[in-house]
Amino acid sequence: MSVKPLGLDPAQCFIGGDWCDPVSGGTLTLINPSDGSPLCEIAKGNAQDIDRAVAAAHDALAGPWGRSTAVERARILSRLGQLVLEHADELARLEALDVGKPLKQAHADVVALARYMEFYAGAADKIHGSTIPYMNGYTVYTLRQPHGVTGHIVPWNYPMQIIGRSVGAALTMGNACVLKPAEEACLTALAFTELARQAGLPAGVLNTVPGLGAEAGAALSEHADVQHISFTGSVGVGKLIQKSAGENVVPVTLELGGKSPQLVFDDADIEAALPFLVNAGIQNAGQTCSASSRILVQRGVYDRVVEGMAARYAKLVAGPALDDFDVGPLVSARQKSIVEGFLTQGADLKVAAQGRIVDDAPDGGAYVAPTLFENVSHDHALAQDEIFGPVQTIIPFDDEADALAIANGTKYGLVASVWSDSGARQMRLAKALRAGQVFINNYGAGGGVELPFGGTGLSGHGREKGFEALYGFSTLKTVAALHG
Ligand code: NAD
């Protein structure tokens, strides 16, 4: 099968308003993780393609885009959101084939992509500076302006959502973007780029160059003419990106995953919690930066939570993405072997329950049975390291202080949730938990595009989503006029 997103040749880059071959003429093969078969060839962009893309973005900023009004940009984003919804089935199918996520999850990602466009379109003309009371004879005000050319290095786990939240915000503020999608999954990045063209985005405002991280990705993050870098992915690459941004002295937003806990207290509504406890670990086969891989449970409800989660795990089935099982394959054979390595490290742990892989799953698929470990010590590797697979650990705790110490006791700090009936405890922990988002008696709050998102510690820094993203993708200028 050779997949053609929106009828496009997937082996091309999009630079300066045109689909074009990469300079090297080279290609990479995309693999369908549901069965291991090749999906199509994609462009193997390199440093020269990135150079052309950055130059095209600067040309766009020197043209009408650089003078565009917020309303003009909002109208384009609005049309783009509409086009995304009109192509929902194809986009969802592409994401399911490419990433391996079950079709209904891929559909939810399409809706999220459209919501980003709708939200940012609506917000575009509500972002403004302020006037500052100052000495007599002065008028002082601030202007929010684009950084210039922004680089977006996107991973394979949620291509549509991550492109929506970062490229969408950058365009809203009038930046021109260079997008480097992941080499494992870039079909919806290509489709989104084409829809942006159809929505009327001027040439050079969004340039998309697929390629290897170490080639196209590094070239983009090291480029001296890029004024902001947004990266989502692994901690190791995040550190490299931060170093290059340091060399060029440009701001960087890093979203590097986590080891996010849910804290379940004796006074919690356990029946309400159970579906969240499990879904937050297995959604997208656990390949979610904000996956909840640690379930911290107070001893008084420990057995109930273990039994309830185990009963749900026992019903989980992993299978091909288009057949829409609870869990799809992992994105690649490589990711599968990383996760299997963690399962081997957990050989000394007690398995509370496992889901199963559907009987006729294709041999070449990257399937891992969802696995729930119980009574895990807080300092075990499975309770400390990001696994990025459908694996959760249950960790018992005694009291609130114990729970907080365990919850904050990793190098990460992305998301946390508190399950408790006590308002005072909810408020205390919301303040004390080391995380960019805290949920009370839920997990994820439906992933709303309005909710600022980002981490602390090894989870990264900077905020995307919501209005915060628009501040992050712009720079503030102070104007002081002396007029007497
Ligand atoms: P990765 O960090 O290598 O890749 C993410 C993106 O960075 C891709 O577009 C890739 O091409 C690019 N990249 C890779 N090397 C680069 C470099 N030297 N310079 C610039 N860009 C570069 O992630 P991965 O190897 O695909 O996954 C490995 C692990 O990373 C996973 O097991 C998981 O723990 C973590 N991860 C986290 C997230 C997240 O959402 N936070 C997403 C993907 C992976």
Short mmCIF file of C-alpha atoms and ligand atoms in Angstrom, two decimals:
data_model
loop_
_atom_site.label_atom_id
_atom_site.label_comp_id
_atom_site.label_asym_id
_atom_site.label_seq_id
_atom_site.Cartn_x
_atom_site.Cartn_y
_atom_site.Cartn_z
CA MET A 1 0.00 0.00 0.00
CA SER A 2 1.27 3.51 -0.71
CA VAL A 3 -0.70 6.04 1.27
CA LYS A 4 -1.29 9.45 -0.27
CA PRO A 5 -2.50 11.96 2.32
CA LEU A 6 -5.13 14.15 0.60
CA GLY A 7 -3.82 12.77 -2.70
CA LEU A 8 -0.35 14.28 -2.10
CA ASP A 9 2.98 12.70 -2.90
CA PRO A 10 4.16 12.02 0.68
CA ALA A 11 7.83 12.06 -0.37
CA GLN A 12 7.83 15.84 -0.71
CA CYS A 13 8.51 18.82 1.53
CA PHE A 14 6.44 21.99 1.52
CA ILE A 15 8.64 25.07 1.22
CA GLY A 16 7.75 28.61 0.16
CA GLY A 17 4.21 27.63 -0.83
CA ASP A 18 5.20 24.70 -3.07
CA TRP A 19 5.39 20.95 -2.63
CA CYS A 20 8.91 20.04 -3.70
CA ASP A 21 11.41 17.19 -3.60
CA PRO A 22 14.00 17.30 -0.83
CA VAL A 23 17.41 18.50 -2.07
CA SER A 24 18.97 15.09 -1.43
CA GLY A 25 16.18 13.28 -3.27
CA GLY A 26 16.32 10.78 -0.40
CA THR A 27 13.37 9.13 1.29
CA LEU A 28 12.51 7.33 4.53
CA THR A 29 9.97 4.53 4.84
CA LEU A 30 6.97 4.96 7.11
CA ILE A 31 5.88 1.71 8.75
CA ASN A 32 2.35 0.73 9.74
CA PRO A 33 2.82 -0.36 13.38
CA SER A 34 -0.36 -2.46 13.29
CA ASP A 35 1.25 -5.01 10.96
CA GLY A 36 4.81 -3.88 10.23
CA SER A 37 4.12 -3.23 6.54
CA PRO A 38 5.49 -0.16 4.70
CA LEU A 39 2.94 2.64 4.36
CA CYS A 40 4.81 4.93 1.98
CA GLU A 41 8.05 6.83 1.42
CA ILE A 42 8.44 10.27 2.99
CA ALA A 43 10.99 12.97 2.24
CA LYS A 44 14.36 12.75 3.95
CA GLY A 45 14.83 16.48 4.37
CA ASN A 46 18.27 17.70 5.38
CA ALA A 47 20.06 20.90 6.45
CA GLN A 48 19.75 22.40 2.96
CA ASP A 49 15.98 21.90 2.96
CA ILE A 50 15.81 23.48 6.40
CA ASP A 51 17.86 26.43 5.10
CA ARG A 52 15.41 26.91 2.25
CA ALA A 53 12.46 26.62 4.63
CA VAL A 54 13.87 29.18 7.07
CA ALA A 55 14.65 31.57 4.20
CA ALA A 56 11.10 31.15 2.83
CA ALA A 57 9.68 31.91 6.28
CA HIS A 58 11.74 35.11 6.50
CA ASP A 59 10.55 36.11 3.02
CA ALA A 60 6.96 35.60 4.19
CA LEU A 61 7.54 37.83 7.21
CA ALA A 62 8.93 40.53 4.92
CA GLY A 63 5.74 40.33 2.83
CA PRO A 64 2.03 40.80 3.57
CA TRP A 65 2.10 38.23 6.42
CA GLY A 66 4.43 40.52 8.37
CA ARG A 67 1.78 43.26 8.11
CA SER A 68 -1.26 41.03 8.59
CA THR A 69 -3.84 41.98 11.19
CA ALA A 70 -5.04 39.67 13.94
CA VAL A 71 -8.44 39.47 12.25
CA GLU A 72 -6.92 38.39 8.95
CA ARG A 73 -4.96 35.65 10.68
CA ALA A 74 -8.03 34.61 12.67
CA ARG A 75 -10.05 34.17 9.46
CA ILE A 76 -7.41 31.85 7.99
CA LEU A 77 -7.24 29.79 11.20
CA SER A 78 -11.00 29.62 11.28
CA ARG A 79 -11.15 28.30 7.71
CA LEU A 80 -8.38 25.84 8.56
CA GLY A 81 -10.36 24.52 11.55
CA GLN A 82 -13.36 24.04 9.27
CA LEU A 83 -11.27 22.19 6.66
CA VAL A 84 -9.87 19.92 9.36
CA LEU A 85 -13.42 18.96 10.38
CA GLU A 86 -14.45 18.43 6.76
CA HIS A 87 -11.53 16.00 6.34
CA ALA A 88 -12.00 14.36 9.74
CA ASP A 89 -12.37 10.79 8.48
CA GLU A 90 -9.29 10.90 6.30
CA LEU A 91 -7.17 12.61 8.96
CA ALA A 92 -8.23 10.09 11.60
CA ARG A 93 -7.47 7.18 9.30
CA LEU A 94 -4.03 8.58 8.46
CA GLU A 95 -3.19 9.07 12.15
CA ALA A 96 -4.43 5.57 13.03
CA LEU A 97 -2.38 3.97 10.23
CA ASP A 98 0.73 5.97 10.99
CA VAL A 99 0.80 6.11 14.82
CA GLY A 100 -1.18 2.93 15.49
CA LYS A 101 -3.75 4.67 17.66
CA PRO A 102 -7.27 3.23 17.73
CA LEU A 103 -9.54 4.97 15.26
CA LYS A 104 -11.79 6.58 17.87
CA GLN A 105 -8.78 8.11 19.63
CA ALA A 106 -7.53 9.37 16.27
CA HIS A 107 -10.96 10.96 15.69
CA ALA A 108 -10.70 12.70 19.07
CA ASP A 109 -7.32 14.08 17.98
CA VAL A 110 -8.86 15.50 14.79
CA VAL A 111 -11.47 17.30 16.86
CA ALA A 112 -8.72 18.63 19.14
CA LEU A 113 -6.79 19.91 16.12
CA ALA A 114 -9.89 21.73 14.89
CA ARG A 115 -10.54 23.09 18.39
CA TYR A 116 -7.02 24.58 18.51
CA MET A 117 -7.74 26.44 15.28
CA GLU A 118 -11.13 27.60 16.57
CA PHE A 119 -9.76 28.67 19.95
CA TYR A 120 -6.78 30.54 18.52
CA ALA A 121 -8.90 32.13 15.81
CA GLY A 122 -11.19 33.46 18.51
CA ALA A 123 -8.30 34.59 20.70
CA ALA A 124 -6.24 36.29 17.97
CA ASP A 125 -7.79 39.74 18.36
CA LYS A 126 -8.13 39.53 22.14
CA ILE A 127 -4.39 39.56 22.81
CA HIS A 128 -3.13 43.05 23.49
CA GLY A 129 -0.55 45.03 25.38
CA SER A 130 -1.21 47.47 28.19
CA THR A 131 -0.60 51.08 29.12
CA ILE A 132 1.65 51.73 32.08
CA PRO A 133 1.18 54.76 34.38
CA TYR A 134 4.49 56.59 34.37
CA MET A 135 6.12 59.98 34.90
CA ASN A 136 4.38 63.14 33.78
CA GLY A 137 5.03 63.85 30.13
CA TYR A 138 5.33 60.18 29.13
CA THR A 139 2.91 57.75 27.58
CA VAL A 140 4.08 54.16 27.98
CA TYR A 141 2.52 51.09 26.45
CA THR A 142 3.44 47.54 25.52
CA LEU A 143 3.06 45.71 22.21
CA ARG A 144 2.84 41.95 21.72
CA GLN A 145 4.76 41.03 18.59
CA PRO A 146 5.78 37.78 16.88
CA HIS A 147 9.23 36.30 17.53
CA GLY A 148 9.81 35.94 13.78
CA VAL A 149 10.56 32.45 12.46
CA THR A 150 9.55 29.70 14.85
CA GLY A 151 10.79 26.10 14.63
CA HIS A 152 8.46 23.26 15.64
CA ILE A 153 9.95 19.82 16.27
CA VAL A 154 7.09 17.41 16.80
CA PRO A 155 7.07 13.79 18.05
CA TRP A 156 5.11 10.83 16.76
CA ASN A 157 2.68 10.23 19.63
CA TYR A 158 0.12 13.00 18.98
CA PRO A 159 1.16 14.68 15.72
CA MET A 160 -2.15 16.48 15.13
CA GLN A 161 -2.61 17.69 18.69
CA ILE A 162 0.96 18.90 19.06
CA ILE A 163 0.99 20.65 15.69
CA GLY A 164 -2.33 22.26 16.62
CA ARG A 165 -1.15 23.59 19.93
CA SER A 166 2.22 24.91 18.79
CA VAL A 167 1.92 25.83 15.10
CA GLY A 168 -1.61 27.14 15.70
CA ALA A 169 -0.46 29.49 18.46
CA ALA A 170 2.62 30.63 16.54
CA LEU A 171 0.57 31.51 13.44
CA THR A 172 -2.00 33.34 15.54
CA MET A 173 0.69 35.72 16.78
CA GLY A 174 2.01 36.33 13.25
CA ASN A 175 5.13 34.16 13.28
CA ALA A 176 6.20 32.16 10.23
CA CYS A 177 6.81 28.49 10.99
CA VAL A 178 9.13 25.67 10.00
CA LEU A 179 7.69 22.32 11.03
CA LYS A 180 9.81 19.17 11.39
CA PRO A 181 7.46 16.23 12.02
CA ALA A 182 8.69 12.90 13.40
CA GLU A 183 10.18 10.37 11.02
CA GLU A 184 7.95 7.64 12.55
CA ALA A 185 4.67 9.47 11.85
CA CYS A 186 4.22 12.50 9.64
CA LEU A 187 1.21 11.89 7.39
CA THR A 188 -1.17 14.21 9.22
CA ALA A 189 1.54 16.89 9.33
CA LEU A 190 1.60 16.78 5.53
CA ALA A 191 -2.20 16.80 5.32
CA PHE A 192 -2.46 19.70 7.79
CA THR A 193 0.10 21.65 5.76
CA GLU A 194 -1.95 21.15 2.61
CA LEU A 195 -5.16 22.19 4.38
CA ALA A 196 -3.39 25.32 5.65
CA ARG A 197 -2.49 26.14 2.03
CA GLN A 198 -6.10 25.61 0.98
CA ALA A 199 -7.28 27.81 3.86
CA GLY A 200 -5.30 30.69 2.36
CA LEU A 201 -2.12 30.74 4.43
CA PRO A 202 0.33 32.74 2.28
CA ALA A 203 3.40 31.08 0.77
CA GLY A 204 6.28 30.64 3.21
CA VAL A 205 4.21 31.10 6.38
CA LEU A 206 4.18 27.36 7.12
CA ASN A 207 7.00 25.22 5.75
CA THR A 208 7.11 21.50 6.47
CA VAL A 209 10.29 19.44 6.18
CA PRO A 210 10.11 15.78 7.21
CA GLY A 211 13.42 14.07 7.92
CA LEU A 212 15.59 12.47 10.56
CA GLY A 213 15.92 14.13 13.95
CA ALA A 214 19.70 14.12 13.84
CA GLU A 215 19.66 15.78 10.38
CA ALA A 216 16.63 17.98 9.70
CA GLY A 217 15.72 18.33 13.40
CA ALA A 218 19.22 19.30 14.48
CA ALA A 219 19.58 21.68 11.53
CA LEU A 220 16.38 23.44 12.54
CA SER A 221 17.19 23.69 16.23
CA GLU A 222 20.73 24.94 15.51
CA HIS A 223 19.71 27.41 12.79
CA ALA A 224 20.94 30.91 13.53
CA ASP A 225 17.97 32.54 11.77
CA VAL A 226 15.26 30.85 13.86
CA GLN A 227 13.93 33.00 16.69
CA HIS A 228 12.02 30.44 18.80
CA ILE A 229 12.04 26.65 19.11
CA SER A 230 9.19 24.54 20.35
CA PHE A 231 10.04 20.89 21.04
CA THR A 232 8.06 17.94 22.37
CA GLY A 233 9.82 14.63 22.78
CA SER A 234 12.47 12.87 24.82
CA VAL A 235 14.54 14.37 27.63
CA GLY A 236 17.80 13.56 25.85
CA VAL A 237 16.89 15.45 22.68
CA GLY A 238 15.30 18.23 24.75
CA LYS A 239 18.66 18.86 26.38
CA LEU A 240 20.32 19.09 22.95
CA ILE A 241 17.67 21.54 21.78
CA GLN A 242 18.12 23.67 24.86
CA LYS A 243 21.87 23.76 24.21
CA SER A 244 21.43 24.92 20.62
CA ALA A 245 18.89 27.50 21.72
CA GLY A 246 21.47 28.67 24.25
CA GLU A 247 24.07 29.07 21.50
CA ASN A 248 21.67 31.21 19.49
CA VAL A 249 20.19 32.87 22.58
CA VAL A 250 16.59 32.19 21.54
CA PRO A 251 13.65 31.13 23.71
CA VAL A 252 12.66 27.50 23.73
CA THR A 253 9.59 25.63 24.89
CA LEU A 254 10.32 22.06 25.99
CA GLU A 255 7.67 19.44 26.71
CA LEU A 256 9.49 16.28 27.68
CA GLY A 257 6.99 13.89 29.20
CA GLY A 258 6.60 12.75 32.77
CA LYS A 259 5.82 10.18 35.40
CA SER A 260 2.49 11.62 36.41
CA PRO A 261 0.81 10.35 39.60
CA GLN A 262 -2.81 10.00 40.65
CA LEU A 263 -3.25 10.15 44.44
CA VAL A 264 -6.20 8.12 45.70
CA PHE A 265 -7.19 8.75 49.32
CA ASP A 266 -9.37 6.67 51.62
CA ASP A 267 -12.18 9.23 51.32
CA ALA A 268 -12.26 9.17 47.50
CA ASP A 269 -15.17 8.03 45.34
CA ILE A 270 -13.40 4.91 44.09
CA GLU A 271 -16.05 3.91 41.53
CA ALA A 272 -15.78 7.35 39.92
CA ALA A 273 -11.99 7.18 39.97
CA LEU A 274 -11.49 3.72 38.45
CA PRO A 275 -12.10 4.51 34.77
CA PHE A 276 -9.81 7.56 34.99
CA LEU A 277 -7.11 5.61 36.80
CA VAL A 278 -6.96 3.05 34.01
CA ASN A 279 -7.66 5.20 30.92
CA ALA A 280 -4.97 7.69 31.86
CA GLY A 281 -2.43 4.89 31.64
CA ILE A 282 -3.51 3.07 28.52
CA GLN A 283 -4.71 5.86 26.23
CA ASN A 284 -2.58 5.86 23.07
CA ALA A 285 -0.97 2.67 24.44
CA GLY A 286 0.57 4.73 27.22
CA GLN A 287 2.57 6.80 24.72
CA THR A 288 1.28 10.05 26.13
CA CYS A 289 3.47 12.69 27.75
CA SER A 290 0.83 13.18 30.43
CA ALA A 291 0.08 9.47 30.86
CA SER A 292 -0.56 8.56 34.48
CA SER A 293 1.89 5.75 35.04
CA ARG A 294 1.89 5.91 38.86
CA ILE A 295 -1.23 5.20 40.92
CA LEU A 296 -0.62 6.12 44.57
CA VAL A 297 -3.24 4.54 46.84
CA GLN A 298 -3.89 4.99 50.57
CA ARG A 299 -3.82 1.71 52.45
CA GLY A 300 -7.48 1.83 53.55
CA VAL A 301 -8.72 1.53 49.94
CA TYR A 302 -5.69 -0.25 48.51
CA ASP A 303 -7.33 -3.63 47.96
CA ARG A 304 -10.46 -2.09 46.44
CA VAL A 305 -8.43 -0.03 43.95
CA VAL A 306 -6.19 -2.94 42.98
CA GLU A 307 -9.21 -5.20 42.46
CA GLY A 308 -11.14 -2.56 40.53
CA MET A 309 -8.23 -1.70 38.24
CA ALA A 310 -7.32 -5.35 37.77
CA ALA A 311 -10.89 -6.16 36.70
CA ARG A 312 -10.70 -3.45 34.07
CA TYR A 313 -7.24 -4.53 32.88
CA ALA A 314 -8.45 -8.11 32.48
CA LYS A 315 -10.95 -6.86 29.87
CA LEU A 316 -8.48 -4.76 27.85
CA VAL A 317 -7.67 -5.94 24.34
CA ALA A 318 -4.85 -4.68 22.14
CA GLY A 319 -5.16 -4.98 18.38
CA PRO A 320 -4.89 -3.23 15.00
CA ALA A 321 -5.62 0.50 15.05
CA LEU A 322 -8.31 0.48 12.36
CA ASP A 323 -10.21 -2.25 14.23
CA ASP A 324 -10.51 0.14 17.17
CA PHE A 325 -9.59 -2.02 20.14
CA ASP A 326 -8.98 -0.50 23.59
CA VAL A 327 -5.28 -0.28 22.86
CA GLY A 328 -3.39 -0.16 19.57
CA PRO A 329 0.17 -1.26 18.82
CA LEU A 330 3.11 0.87 19.96
CA VAL A 331 4.40 3.22 17.31
CA SER A 332 7.32 1.04 16.25
CA ALA A 333 9.23 -2.17 16.88
CA ARG A 334 11.86 0.03 18.56
CA GLN A 335 9.34 1.47 21.02
CA LYS A 336 8.02 -2.03 21.66
CA SER A 337 11.50 -3.24 22.59
CA ILE A 338 11.99 -0.22 24.93
CA VAL A 339 8.75 -1.12 26.74
CA GLU A 340 9.60 -4.82 26.83
CA GLY A 341 12.90 -3.85 28.44
CA PHE A 342 10.94 -2.18 31.23
CA LEU A 343 8.72 -5.25 31.63
CA THR A 344 11.87 -7.33 32.06
CA GLN A 345 13.04 -4.93 34.76
CA GLY A 346 9.67 -5.52 36.44
CA ALA A 347 10.14 -9.29 36.56
CA ASP A 348 10.55 -9.07 40.36
CA LEU A 349 7.23 -7.22 40.75
CA LYS A 350 3.75 -8.56 41.33
CA VAL A 351 1.51 -8.34 38.25
CA ALA A 352 -2.01 -7.41 39.38
CA ALA A 353 -3.50 -8.04 35.94
CA GLN A 354 -2.78 -7.98 32.23
CA GLY A 355 -4.88 -7.28 29.19
CA ARG A 356 -4.42 -9.42 26.11
CA ILE A 357 -3.40 -9.08 22.51
CA VAL A 358 -6.18 -10.07 20.12
CA ASP A 359 -5.69 -13.63 18.85
CA ASP A 360 -5.29 -12.82 15.17
CA ALA A 361 -3.07 -9.74 15.64
CA PRO A 362 -0.63 -9.53 12.70
CA ASP A 363 2.80 -10.95 13.55
CA GLY A 364 4.61 -7.79 12.44
CA GLY A 365 2.56 -5.51 14.73
CA ALA A 366 4.22 -3.75 17.69
CA TYR A 367 1.85 -5.07 20.35
CA VAL A 368 2.42 -5.16 24.09
CA ALA A 369 -0.21 -6.49 26.49
CA PRO A 370 -1.32 -3.76 28.94
CA THR A 371 0.26 -4.59 32.30
CA LEU A 372 -0.62 -3.46 35.82
CA PHE A 373 1.93 -3.92 38.60
CA GLU A 374 0.99 -3.63 42.27
CA ASN A 375 2.75 -2.96 45.54
CA VAL A 376 5.62 -1.29 43.70
CA SER A 377 8.29 0.45 45.70
CA HIS A 378 8.51 4.14 44.94
CA ASP A 379 12.19 3.95 44.02
CA HIS A 380 11.86 1.03 41.57
CA ALA A 381 12.84 1.91 37.99
CA LEU A 382 9.26 1.28 36.84
CA ALA A 383 8.06 3.90 39.32
CA GLN A 384 10.74 6.43 38.38
CA ASP A 385 11.39 6.26 34.62
CA GLU A 386 9.08 7.22 31.78
CA ILE A 387 8.05 3.94 30.16
CA PHE A 388 5.89 5.25 27.30
CA GLY A 389 3.90 2.06 27.01
CA PRO A 390 0.65 0.58 28.46
CA VAL A 391 2.17 -0.11 31.87
CA GLN A 392 1.05 1.25 35.25
CA THR A 393 2.39 0.79 38.77
CA ILE A 394 0.31 0.91 41.96
CA ILE A 395 2.19 2.27 44.96
CA PRO A 396 0.68 2.17 48.48
CA PHE A 397 0.98 5.13 50.89
CA ASP A 398 0.12 5.81 54.54
CA ASP A 399 -0.95 9.45 54.82
CA GLU A 400 -1.01 12.77 52.97
CA ALA A 401 2.60 13.65 53.75
CA ASP A 402 3.73 10.24 52.50
CA ALA A 403 1.65 10.61 49.33
CA LEU A 404 3.07 14.04 48.59
CA ALA A 405 6.67 12.90 49.10
CA ILE A 406 6.14 9.97 46.71
CA ALA A 407 4.25 12.07 44.16
CA ASN A 408 6.98 14.72 44.08
CA GLY A 409 9.77 12.18 44.28
CA THR A 410 10.70 11.84 40.61
CA LYS A 411 12.69 14.13 38.34
CA TYR A 412 9.55 14.92 36.37
CA GLY A 413 6.63 17.26 37.05
CA LEU A 414 4.00 17.40 34.32
CA VAL A 415 0.54 16.43 35.59
CA ALA A 416 -0.96 15.08 38.83
CA SER A 417 -4.40 14.34 40.17
CA VAL A 418 -5.96 14.10 43.62
CA TRP A 419 -8.90 11.82 44.39
CA SER A 420 -10.37 12.88 47.74
CA ASP A 421 -13.56 14.24 49.22
CA SER A 422 -11.75 16.72 51.45
CA GLY A 423 -11.73 20.24 50.03
CA ALA A 424 -8.92 21.28 52.35
CA ARG A 425 -6.73 18.40 51.19
CA GLN A 426 -7.53 19.15 47.56
CA MET A 427 -6.39 22.75 48.00
CA ARG A 428 -3.25 21.84 50.00
CA LEU A 429 -2.12 19.29 47.44
CA ALA A 430 -3.00 21.42 44.42
CA LYS A 431 -0.46 23.93 45.75
CA ALA A 432 2.17 21.44 46.87
CA LEU A 433 2.26 19.02 43.95
CA ARG A 434 5.16 19.56 41.57
CA ALA A 435 3.28 19.67 38.27
CA GLY A 436 2.15 22.04 35.53
CA GLN A 437 -1.45 20.82 35.80
CA VAL A 438 -3.30 19.40 38.82
CA PHE A 439 -6.69 17.75 38.49
CA ILE A 440 -9.11 17.30 41.37
CA ASN A 441 -11.35 14.23 41.19
CA ASN A 442 -10.65 13.76 37.49
CA TYR A 443 -7.67 13.28 35.23
CA GLY A 444 -6.98 15.43 32.17
CA ALA A 445 -10.25 17.40 32.23
CA GLY A 446 -10.92 16.25 28.67
CA GLY A 447 -7.61 17.72 27.47
CA GLY A 448 -9.17 21.14 26.80
CA VAL A 449 -7.26 23.32 24.34
CA GLU A 450 -8.01 26.26 26.66
CA LEU A 451 -5.94 24.86 29.53
CA PRO A 452 -2.29 25.96 29.77
CA PHE A 453 -0.02 22.94 29.69
CA GLY A 454 3.64 22.28 30.40
CA GLY A 455 5.96 21.01 33.05
CA THR A 456 8.68 21.56 35.54
CA GLY A 457 11.91 19.64 36.21
CA LEU A 458 12.71 17.08 33.51
CA SER A 459 9.21 17.55 32.11
CA GLY A 460 10.46 20.79 30.56
CA HIS A 461 9.44 24.40 30.72
CA GLY A 462 7.26 26.93 28.95
CA ARG A 463 3.52 26.65 28.48
CA GLU A 464 1.49 25.71 25.43
CA LYS A 465 -2.29 25.72 24.99
CA GLY A 466 -4.68 28.43 26.12
CA PHE A 467 -3.80 32.12 26.14
CA GLU A 468 -0.43 31.30 27.74
CA ALA A 469 0.70 29.82 24.44
CA LEU A 470 -0.02 33.10 22.70
CA TYR A 471 2.16 34.94 25.20
CA GLY A 472 4.87 32.32 24.72
CA PHE A 473 4.81 32.64 20.94
CA SER A 474 5.17 36.42 21.10
CA THR A 475 7.58 38.90 22.58
CA LEU A 476 6.74 42.05 24.53
CA LYS A 477 7.95 45.45 23.46
CA THR A 478 7.71 48.51 25.74
CA VAL A 479 7.19 51.86 24.04
CA ALA A 480 7.83 55.04 26.06
CA ALA A 481 6.92 58.31 24.38
CA LEU A 482 8.10 61.61 25.91
CA HIS A 483 5.71 64.30 24.72
CA GLY A 484 5.79 66.84 27.53
P1 NAD B 1 12.77 11.94 20.16
O1 NAD B 1 12.91 12.97 21.21
O2 NAD B 1 14.03 11.33 19.60
O3 NAD B 1 11.97 12.55 18.89
C1 NAD B 1 11.05 13.61 18.96
C2 NAD B 1 11.30 14.58 17.78
O4 NAD B 1 12.62 15.11 17.90
C3 NAD B 1 11.23 13.91 16.40
O5 NAD B 1 10.68 14.83 15.46
C4 NAD B 1 12.69 13.68 16.07
O6 NAD B 1 12.94 13.63 14.68
C5 NAD B 1 13.33 14.91 16.68
N1 NAD B 1 14.76 14.75 16.98
C6 NAD B 1 15.42 13.61 17.31
N2 NAD B 1 16.72 13.88 17.49
C7 NAD B 1 16.89 15.20 17.29
C8 NAD B 1 18.02 16.09 17.35
N3 NAD B 1 19.24 15.63 17.63
N4 NAD B 1 17.82 17.40 17.12
C9 NAD B 1 16.59 17.87 16.84
N5 NAD B 1 15.50 17.09 16.74
C10 NAD B 1 15.64 15.77 16.97
O7 NAD B 1 11.82 10.83 20.73
P2 NAD B 1 11.77 9.29 20.28
O8 NAD B 1 13.14 8.71 20.13
O9 NAD B 1 10.94 9.25 19.10
O10 NAD B 1 11.12 8.60 21.57
C11 NAD B 1 11.95 8.15 22.62
C12 NAD B 1 11.35 8.45 23.97
O11 NAD B 1 11.06 9.83 24.07
C13 NAD B 1 10.03 7.76 24.25
O12 NAD B 1 10.21 6.47 24.73
C14 NAD B 1 9.43 8.68 25.28
O13 NAD B 1 9.92 8.37 26.56
C15 NAD B 1 9.92 10.04 24.86
N6 NAD B 1 8.91 10.79 24.09
C16 NAD B 1 8.20 11.74 24.72
C17 NAD B 1 7.22 12.44 24.04
C18 NAD B 1 6.38 13.48 24.72
O14 NAD B 1 5.26 13.71 24.31
N7 NAD B 1 6.89 14.17 25.71
C19 NAD B 1 6.97 12.17 22.69
C20 NAD B 1 7.76 11.22 22.04
C21 NAD B 1 8.73 10.54 22.75
#
